[in-house]
Short mmCIF file of C-alpha atoms in Angstrom, two decimals:
data_model
loop_
_atom_site.label_atom_id
_atom_site.label_comp_id
_atom_site.label_asym_id
_atom_site.label_seq_id
_atom_site.Cartn_x
_atom_site.Cartn_y
_atom_site.Cartn_z
CA MET A 26 4.88 -23.92 8.75
CA LEU A 27 8.03 -25.84 9.62
CA LEU A 28 10.45 -26.16 6.71
CA SER A 29 13.96 -27.54 6.72
CA LYS A 30 16.90 -25.12 6.43
CA MET A 31 17.76 -26.58 3.01
CA LEU A 32 14.30 -25.81 1.67
CA MET A 33 14.38 -22.29 3.06
CA LEU A 34 17.69 -21.71 1.29
CA ARG A 35 16.14 -22.93 -1.97
CA LEU A 36 13.16 -20.64 -1.43
CA ASN A 37 15.41 -17.63 -0.83
CA ARG A 38 17.39 -18.36 -3.99
CA LEU A 39 14.12 -18.55 -5.93
CA LEU A 40 13.00 -15.21 -4.50
CA ARG A 41 16.31 -13.51 -5.31
CA ARG A 42 16.17 -14.84 -8.85
CA GLY A 43 12.72 -13.44 -9.43
CA ARG A 44 12.92 -10.18 -7.54
CA GLY A 45 14.60 -7.97 -10.12
CA ARG A 46 13.45 -5.15 -12.34
CA GLU A 47 13.48 -2.33 -9.87
CA ARG A 48 15.12 0.93 -10.79
CA GLU A 49 14.93 4.61 -9.99
CA ASN A 50 12.67 6.70 -12.19
CA GLY A 51 13.24 10.28 -13.33
CA GLU A 52 11.74 11.71 -10.15
CA GLY A 53 14.16 9.89 -7.87
CA ILE A 54 11.62 7.41 -6.54
CA THR A 55 12.60 3.81 -5.95
CA THR A 56 10.79 1.58 -8.42
CA TRP A 57 9.70 -1.97 -7.65
CA GLY A 58 8.89 -4.59 -10.23
CA PHE A 59 6.93 -7.78 -9.93
CA GLU A 60 8.35 -10.14 -7.35
CA PRO A 61 7.36 -13.82 -7.31
CA SER A 62 6.65 -14.16 -3.61
CA PRO A 63 6.28 -17.11 -1.24
CA THR A 64 2.52 -16.55 -1.06
CA SER A 65 1.84 -20.12 -2.21
CA TYR A 66 3.46 -21.36 1.00
CA ASN A 67 0.95 -19.38 3.00
CA ARG A 68 -1.96 -21.09 1.26
CA LEU A 69 -0.61 -24.53 2.22
CA GLY A 70 -1.31 -23.85 5.87
CA LYS A 71 0.61 -24.62 9.03
CA ASP A 72 0.53 -28.39 8.52
CA ALA A 73 2.53 -28.35 5.28
CA ASP A 74 5.65 -30.50 5.19
CA ASP A 75 8.86 -30.49 3.15
CA ALA A 76 7.27 -32.51 0.34
CA ASP A 77 4.62 -29.83 -0.18
CA ALA A 78 7.25 -27.12 -0.17
CA GLU A 79 9.43 -29.05 -2.62
CA GLU A 80 6.50 -29.31 -5.01
CA ILE A 81 5.88 -25.55 -4.89
CA ILE A 82 9.56 -24.76 -5.50
CA ASP A 83 9.69 -27.08 -8.51
CA MET A 84 6.46 -25.67 -9.94
CA ALA A 85 7.65 -22.07 -9.46
CA GLY A 86 10.96 -22.85 -11.13
CA LYS A 87 9.24 -24.23 -14.23
CA ALA A 88 6.35 -21.76 -14.50
CA SER A 89 6.46 -18.84 -16.90
CA LEU A 90 6.58 -15.29 -15.53
CA ALA A 91 2.95 -14.75 -16.56
CA ASP A 92 1.86 -17.89 -14.71
CA GLN A 93 3.84 -16.86 -11.62
CA GLN A 94 2.25 -13.42 -11.68
CA LYS A 95 -1.23 -14.93 -11.97
CA GLN A 96 -0.60 -17.35 -9.10
CA VAL A 97 0.76 -14.63 -6.82
CA GLN A 98 -2.21 -12.37 -7.58
CA GLU A 99 -4.63 -15.19 -6.73
CA ASN A 100 -2.79 -15.97 -3.50
CA VAL A 101 -2.67 -12.34 -2.39
CA HIS A 102 -6.29 -11.75 -3.34
CA SER A 103 -7.36 -14.81 -1.35
CA GLN A 104 -5.64 -13.46 1.77
CA ILE A 105 -7.04 -9.96 1.31
CA THR A 106 -10.53 -11.41 0.85
CA ASN A 107 -10.19 -13.14 4.23
CA PHE A 108 -8.88 -9.92 5.78
CA CYS A 109 -11.94 -8.03 4.50
CA LYS A 110 -14.24 -10.67 5.97
CA TYR A 111 -12.55 -10.24 9.35
CA MET A 112 -12.96 -6.47 9.11
CA ASP A 113 -16.65 -6.85 8.27
CA HIS A 114 -17.07 -9.10 11.28
CA ILE A 115 -15.39 -6.50 13.50
CA LEU A 116 -17.07 -3.37 12.17
CA GLN A 117 -20.46 -4.28 10.75
CA PRO A 118 -23.24 -3.29 13.17
CA ASP A 119 -25.92 -5.69 14.38
CA PHE A 120 -28.79 -4.48 12.23
CA THR A 121 -31.29 -6.79 13.97
CA VAL A 122 -30.87 -5.00 17.28
CA LYS A 123 -30.80 -1.61 15.59
CA ASP A 124 -34.02 -2.25 13.64
CA LYS A 125 -35.86 -3.05 16.88
CA LYS A 126 -34.65 0.20 18.45
CA ASN A 127 -35.63 2.23 15.40
CA THR A 128 -39.09 0.66 15.31
CA SER A 129 -39.66 1.50 18.96
CA SER A 130 -38.39 5.02 18.46
CA SER A 131 -40.58 5.65 15.41
CA GLU A 132 -43.68 4.51 17.31
CA ASN A 133 -42.96 6.97 20.11
CA ASN A 134 -42.24 9.81 17.71
CA SER A 135 -44.55 9.15 14.79
CA SER A 136 -45.45 12.84 14.28
CA PRO A 137 -42.63 15.05 15.45
CA ARG A 138 -43.57 18.71 15.96
CA ARG A 139 -41.94 21.02 13.41
CA SER A 140 -40.49 24.33 14.57
CA GLY A 141 -41.15 27.65 12.89
CA LEU A 142 -37.64 27.60 11.44
CA SER A 143 -38.13 24.17 9.91
CA LEU A 144 -41.42 25.33 8.38
CA ALA A 145 -39.62 28.28 6.83
CA ILE A 146 -36.64 26.46 5.36
CA GLY A 147 -38.00 22.93 5.06
CA ARG A 148 -36.81 19.72 6.66
CA THR A 149 -33.10 19.28 6.98
CA ALA A 150 -32.15 16.40 4.72
CA PRO A 151 -29.10 14.30 5.56
CA SER A 152 -26.09 15.23 3.48
CA LYS A 153 -25.28 13.07 0.49
CA VAL A 154 -21.80 12.45 1.82
CA HIS A 155 -23.03 10.97 5.10
CA SER A 156 -25.81 8.95 3.46
CA ALA A 157 -23.25 7.39 1.11
CA ILE A 158 -21.12 6.06 3.98
CA PRO A 159 -22.31 2.69 5.31
CA GLU A 160 -22.66 2.71 9.07
CA SER A 161 -20.04 0.87 11.09
CA LYS A 162 -19.43 0.24 14.76
CA PRO A 163 -17.92 3.24 16.63
CA LEU A 164 -14.72 1.46 17.60
CA LYS A 165 -11.35 3.12 18.05
CA SER A 166 -8.42 2.17 15.83
CA SER A 167 -6.74 0.40 18.72
CA GLU A 168 -9.88 -1.70 19.33
CA VAL A 169 -10.14 -2.65 15.66
CA SER A 170 -6.46 -3.59 15.64
CA GLN A 171 -6.78 -5.82 18.71
CA SER A 172 -9.87 -7.51 17.30
CA LEU A 173 -8.03 -8.25 14.06
CA LYS A 174 -5.15 -9.82 15.99
CA ASP A 175 -7.62 -12.05 17.85
CA LEU A 176 -9.16 -13.22 14.57
CA MET A 177 -6.19 -13.31 12.19
CA GLY A 178 -3.27 -13.89 14.55
CA TYR A 179 -1.42 -10.64 13.95
CA THR A 180 -1.78 -6.89 13.60
CA LEU A 181 0.55 -3.89 13.14
CA GLU A 182 1.71 -1.01 15.29
CA VAL A 183 3.73 2.12 14.48
CA LYS A 184 6.19 3.13 17.19
CA PRO A 185 9.82 4.28 17.51
CA SER A 186 12.07 2.09 15.39
CA GLN A 187 14.79 -0.12 16.82
CA ILE A 188 17.11 0.77 13.93
CA PRO A 189 20.12 2.49 15.56
CA HIS A 190 20.32 5.77 13.62
CA GLU A 191 18.68 9.13 14.23
CA ASP A 192 16.83 9.22 10.90
CA ALA A 193 15.01 5.92 11.54
CA GLY A 194 12.12 7.69 13.27
CA GLU A 195 8.92 5.64 13.46
CA GLY A 196 9.07 1.96 12.59
CA LEU A 197 6.53 -0.74 11.76
CA PHE A 198 6.07 -3.63 14.19
CA LEU A 199 4.12 -6.86 13.89
CA HIS A 200 2.26 -8.04 16.97
CA GLY A 201 1.45 -11.73 16.89
CA GLU A 202 2.67 -14.38 14.49
CA ALA A 203 2.58 -14.54 10.68
CA ASN A 204 3.70 -17.36 8.41
CA VAL A 205 5.96 -17.08 5.40
CA GLY A 206 3.98 -15.65 2.48
CA ALA A 207 1.47 -13.80 4.67
CA VAL A 208 0.29 -10.40 3.45
CA LEU A 209 1.30 -8.10 6.30
CA ALA A 210 0.60 -4.57 5.12
CA PHE A 211 -0.90 -2.34 2.43
CA TYR A 212 1.01 0.61 0.96
CA PRO A 213 -1.74 3.26 1.30
CA GLY A 214 -2.33 6.61 -0.36
CA VAL A 215 -2.92 8.31 -3.69
CA ILE A 216 -2.05 6.46 -6.90
CA TYR A 217 -0.66 8.44 -9.85
CA SER A 218 -0.36 6.95 -13.32
CA PRO A 219 2.51 8.36 -15.46
CA ALA A 220 -0.07 10.60 -17.17
CA TYR A 221 -0.44 12.54 -13.90
CA TYR A 222 3.15 12.87 -12.66
CA ARG A 223 2.97 16.67 -12.93
CA TYR A 224 0.19 16.75 -10.34
CA ILE A 225 2.29 15.09 -7.63
CA PRO A 226 2.94 17.66 -4.87
CA GLY A 227 6.45 19.12 -5.14
CA TYR A 228 6.89 18.24 -8.83
CA PRO A 229 9.44 17.89 -10.39
CA ARG A 230 11.52 17.07 -7.29
CA VAL A 231 8.70 15.12 -5.71
CA ASP A 232 11.01 13.24 -3.33
CA ALA A 233 12.67 16.33 -1.84
CA GLN A 234 10.07 16.77 0.92
CA ASN A 235 8.36 13.39 0.83
CA SER A 236 9.92 10.05 1.79
CA TYR A 237 6.61 8.19 1.46
CA LEU A 238 6.68 7.67 -2.32
CA ILE A 239 7.09 4.36 -4.09
CA THR A 240 6.85 3.42 -7.76
CA LEU A 241 5.78 0.20 -9.44
CA TYR A 242 7.66 -1.10 -12.46
CA ASP A 243 5.01 0.18 -14.88
CA GLY A 244 5.60 3.72 -13.62
CA THR A 245 2.63 3.94 -11.25
CA VAL A 246 3.49 6.11 -8.21
CA ILE A 247 1.87 5.69 -4.78
CA ASN A 248 2.07 8.65 -2.41
CA ALA A 249 1.39 7.57 1.19
CA GLN A 250 1.99 10.98 2.74
CA PRO A 251 -1.69 12.06 2.65
CA TRP A 252 -2.75 8.84 4.40
CA GLY A 253 -0.36 9.36 7.29
CA ALA A 254 -1.37 7.23 10.26
CA GLY A 255 -4.94 6.69 9.05
CA GLY A 256 -7.93 7.91 11.03
CA GLU A 257 -10.64 7.00 13.50
CA SER A 258 -13.64 6.44 11.22
CA ARG A 259 -14.96 5.22 7.91
CA GLU A 260 -15.13 8.30 5.75
CA MET A 261 -15.28 9.77 2.26
CA TRP A 262 -11.59 10.27 1.43
CA ASP A 263 -10.02 12.06 -1.53
CA GLY A 264 -6.39 12.24 -0.44
CA SER A 265 -6.56 16.01 0.00
CA SER A 266 -5.23 16.01 3.57
CA LEU A 267 -1.76 16.81 2.27
CA PRO A 268 0.06 19.88 3.62
CA GLU A 269 1.79 22.18 1.18
CA PRO A 270 5.41 21.08 0.70
CA LYS A 271 7.84 23.25 2.65
CA HIS A 272 11.06 24.24 0.97
CA ASN A 273 13.55 24.53 3.81
CA MET A 274 16.63 24.22 1.65
CA GLN A 275 19.43 26.55 2.67
CA ALA A 276 20.47 28.96 -0.01
CA ASP A 277 23.72 27.87 -1.62
CA GLY A 278 23.92 30.93 -3.81
CA LYS A 279 22.10 34.11 -4.74
CA GLY A 280 18.50 33.37 -5.65
CA SER A 281 18.83 29.57 -5.36
CA GLU A 282 15.90 29.28 -2.97
CA ARG A 283 13.73 31.41 -5.27
CA ILE A 284 14.65 29.26 -8.27
CA TRP A 285 13.84 26.08 -6.32
CA LYS A 286 10.39 27.40 -5.43
CA MET A 287 9.78 28.45 -9.01
CA LEU A 288 10.68 25.00 -10.36
CA SER A 289 8.64 23.10 -7.77
CA LYS A 290 5.20 23.97 -9.11
CA PRO A 291 2.99 20.92 -9.61
CA LEU A 292 -0.14 21.36 -11.72
CA ASP A 293 -3.37 22.07 -9.87
CA GLY A 294 -5.31 18.84 -9.63
CA THR A 295 -8.56 20.40 -8.45
CA ARG A 296 -9.70 21.09 -11.99
CA LEU A 297 -9.77 17.35 -12.68
CA GLY A 298 -12.42 16.79 -10.04
CA GLY A 299 -11.91 14.98 -6.77
CA ASN A 300 -11.97 11.20 -6.74
CA HIS A 301 -13.80 10.42 -3.50
CA GLU A 302 -14.02 6.91 -2.10
CA VAL A 303 -15.51 5.58 1.12
CA LEU A 304 -12.48 4.10 2.90
CA GLU A 305 -12.01 2.55 6.31
CA ARG A 306 -9.37 4.78 7.85
CA ARG A 307 -9.09 2.47 10.88
CA ASN A 308 -7.40 -0.12 8.66
CA PRO A 309 -4.88 -1.94 10.94
CA LEU A 310 -2.72 -3.07 8.00
CA ALA A 311 -2.42 0.26 6.10
CA PHE A 312 1.08 1.08 7.39
CA ALA A 313 3.59 -0.33 4.88
CA HIS A 314 5.07 3.16 4.41
CA PHE A 315 6.49 3.01 7.95
CA ALA A 316 8.65 -0.07 7.31
CA ASN A 317 12.36 0.71 7.73
CA HIS A 318 15.44 -0.55 5.90
CA PRO A 319 17.46 -3.02 8.04
CA ALA A 320 20.62 -1.83 9.74
CA LYS A 321 24.00 -3.52 9.33
CA ASP A 322 23.94 -7.24 10.20
CA MET A 323 20.13 -7.23 10.14
CA VAL A 324 18.08 -9.18 7.57
CA PRO A 325 14.85 -7.98 5.90
CA ASN A 326 11.77 -10.07 6.66
CA VAL A 327 9.33 -8.75 4.05
CA MET A 328 9.27 -8.03 0.33
CA VAL A 329 7.04 -5.86 -1.84
CA CYS A 330 4.43 -7.40 -4.09
CA PRO A 331 2.23 -5.50 -6.60
CA TYR A 332 -1.45 -6.30 -6.16
CA ASP A 333 -4.12 -5.40 -8.72
CA PHE A 334 -7.32 -5.02 -6.75
CA PRO A 335 -10.38 -5.82 -8.95
CA LEU A 336 -12.71 -2.82 -8.61
CA PRO A 337 -15.89 -4.86 -9.18
CA GLU A 338 -15.29 -6.34 -5.70
CA LYS A 339 -17.21 -3.41 -4.20
CA HIS A 340 -17.87 -5.16 -0.89
CA MET A 341 -14.10 -5.08 -0.24
CA ARG A 342 -13.39 -1.57 -1.54
CA ALA A 343 -13.54 0.23 1.83
CA TYR A 344 -10.59 -1.84 3.09
CA ILE A 345 -8.24 -1.05 0.19
CA PRO A 346 -6.53 2.16 1.43
CA ASN A 347 -5.86 3.75 -1.95
CA ILE A 348 -7.50 6.08 -4.45
CA SER A 349 -6.59 6.85 -8.05
CA PHE A 350 -5.72 10.43 -8.90
CA GLY A 351 -7.66 11.92 -11.79
CA ASN A 352 -11.18 10.79 -10.88
CA GLY A 353 -10.53 7.32 -12.25
CA GLU A 354 -9.76 8.65 -15.73
CA GLU A 355 -6.37 7.01 -15.89
CA ALA A 356 -4.89 6.59 -19.33
CA ASN A 357 -3.20 3.37 -20.32
CA MET A 358 0.46 4.27 -20.71
CA LYS A 359 3.37 2.55 -22.39
CA ARG A 360 7.01 3.48 -21.92
CA PHE A 361 9.42 4.01 -24.82
CA GLY A 362 12.84 4.98 -23.51
CA THR A 363 12.32 7.93 -21.18
CA PHE A 364 8.91 8.88 -22.60
CA TRP A 365 5.39 7.69 -21.78
CA PHE A 366 2.62 7.45 -24.38
CA LYS A 367 -1.09 6.74 -24.19
CA TRP A 368 -1.67 3.17 -25.27
CA LYS A 369 -4.81 1.32 -26.15
CA SER A 370 -4.79 -2.20 -24.75
CA GLY A 371 -5.48 -5.00 -27.16
CA LYS A 372 -8.06 -7.73 -26.99
CA ASN A 373 -5.79 -9.83 -24.82
CA GLY A 374 -5.87 -7.20 -22.05
CA SER A 375 -8.07 -7.75 -19.03
CA ASP A 376 -11.52 -6.18 -19.20
CA VAL A 377 -11.73 -6.02 -15.41
CA PRO A 378 -10.83 -2.54 -14.06
CA VAL A 379 -8.21 -2.73 -11.33
CA LEU A 380 -6.58 -0.48 -8.77
CA LYS A 381 -2.80 -0.91 -8.91
CA THR A 382 -1.64 -1.22 -5.32
CA LEU A 383 1.26 -2.65 -3.36
CA VAL A 384 1.48 -4.97 -0.33
CA LEU A 385 4.24 -6.31 1.89
CA VAL A 386 4.61 -10.10 2.09
CA ALA A 387 6.54 -12.02 4.75
CA THR A 388 9.62 -13.83 3.44
CA ARG A 389 9.85 -15.96 6.59
CA ALA A 390 7.84 -16.69 9.71
CA ILE A 391 7.59 -13.49 11.79
CA SER A 392 6.76 -13.18 15.47
CA ASN A 393 6.49 -9.95 17.52
CA GLU A 394 9.24 -8.02 15.74
CA GLU A 395 9.96 -4.98 13.59
CA VAL A 396 9.05 -5.24 9.93
CA LEU A 397 12.13 -4.62 7.77
CA LEU A 398 12.16 -4.00 4.02
CA ASN A 399 15.24 -3.94 1.80
CA TYR A 400 15.03 -0.52 0.10
CA ARG A 401 17.67 -1.55 -2.48
CA LEU A 402 18.69 1.99 -3.34
CA SER A 403 20.63 2.53 -6.54
CA ASN A 404 24.40 2.23 -6.21
CA SER A 405 24.83 4.78 -9.01
CA LYS A 406 23.58 7.65 -6.84
CA ARG A 407 24.58 9.01 -3.47
CA ARG A 408 22.99 7.00 -0.68
CA PRO A 409 22.06 8.27 2.80
CA SER A 410 24.75 7.83 5.44
CA TRP A 411 22.55 5.38 7.37
CA TYR A 412 22.01 3.07 4.36
CA THR A 413 23.77 -0.29 4.45
CA PRO A 414 23.22 -2.58 1.42
CA VAL A 415 21.79 -5.98 2.29
CA ASP A 416 23.69 -7.57 -0.59
CA GLU A 417 26.09 -5.22 -2.40
CA GLU A 418 26.93 -7.74 -5.11
CA GLU A 419 23.27 -8.38 -5.85
CA ASP A 420 22.63 -4.62 -6.02
CA ARG A 421 25.57 -4.18 -8.38
CA ARG A 422 24.20 -6.82 -10.75
CA ARG A 423 20.70 -5.41 -10.50
CA TRP A 424 21.65 -1.81 -11.22
CA SER A 425 24.34 -2.48 -13.82
#
């Protein structure tokens, strides 16, 4: 999509005006609110001209917040629907060929001989877990990723960051080309509603040993640490692959380490029952938690966007890399000051159950480069030495 510099400046002003409402919650996690994104540009296609872009800017400027939210959700959902179709094309087996092989095999082995052991204990039935997982092609993650790039035009890779500081570690890179407004990545992991904060590993200082936490404006927390770098199969996943938090703090006084360990005791979530979902762990876009903050004189190229995935879309569920903590028994919560209360939604609330997730959306055209996200850390608290504000004045207004 080729837009004039003047229109891009207008778009950026519109984005900055609508981005706000992020803060830091009581657990020290950066909180992101709803951000009207340039997703409508993406739906115009590559042949859009300045007149089309002007129309979108004018419409966005006049639309109410609710209308903007609805439009963004529709745009994001449309892109994710296409992504899921691509993934099905890559991973769904050719059942026609398989059926022929099975028919031939069954004819040759119509009456298999049973051993004495099988007669004693009965036939070995397939486990419920394996029977519940739809079969997919045995491709490696790298093969799935390359196939997605061939179909969609881009994919992601995690490798050493180009940010010049020692704490940058791994970074997120886009291979290929993506237009402004394209959904580039999912923020994967376990989703905690405010009702379940005390079950987050490391509670109450949940961020002390985990830098892969992010919070939506309504208080929903997503913990990407259990997801890590994904996996090599489609599997039943419950987010339990999380190591026990290690408290390596140096003692700054007598008994300080013991007190820290005593305070950091999250509630045991096993009694609530595991929430298992069949998820595609080879998801090439489930790496938003590796995106780094830009260094000095660098500009972010993505923004966060909340996405409510409609759970009735079961054919897409395996490609949404998130599960809800609490076996899906999330309570509706409403915030009053610093407290959260259970809240019954009124008749105007949506009857469609959703999974509250987060995606990264491109704020400009991106081509073969590192994905950079403005962390926008609070200026009222001590920031890491490597952190350079993208716009100090904007942060000051936002956090005042």
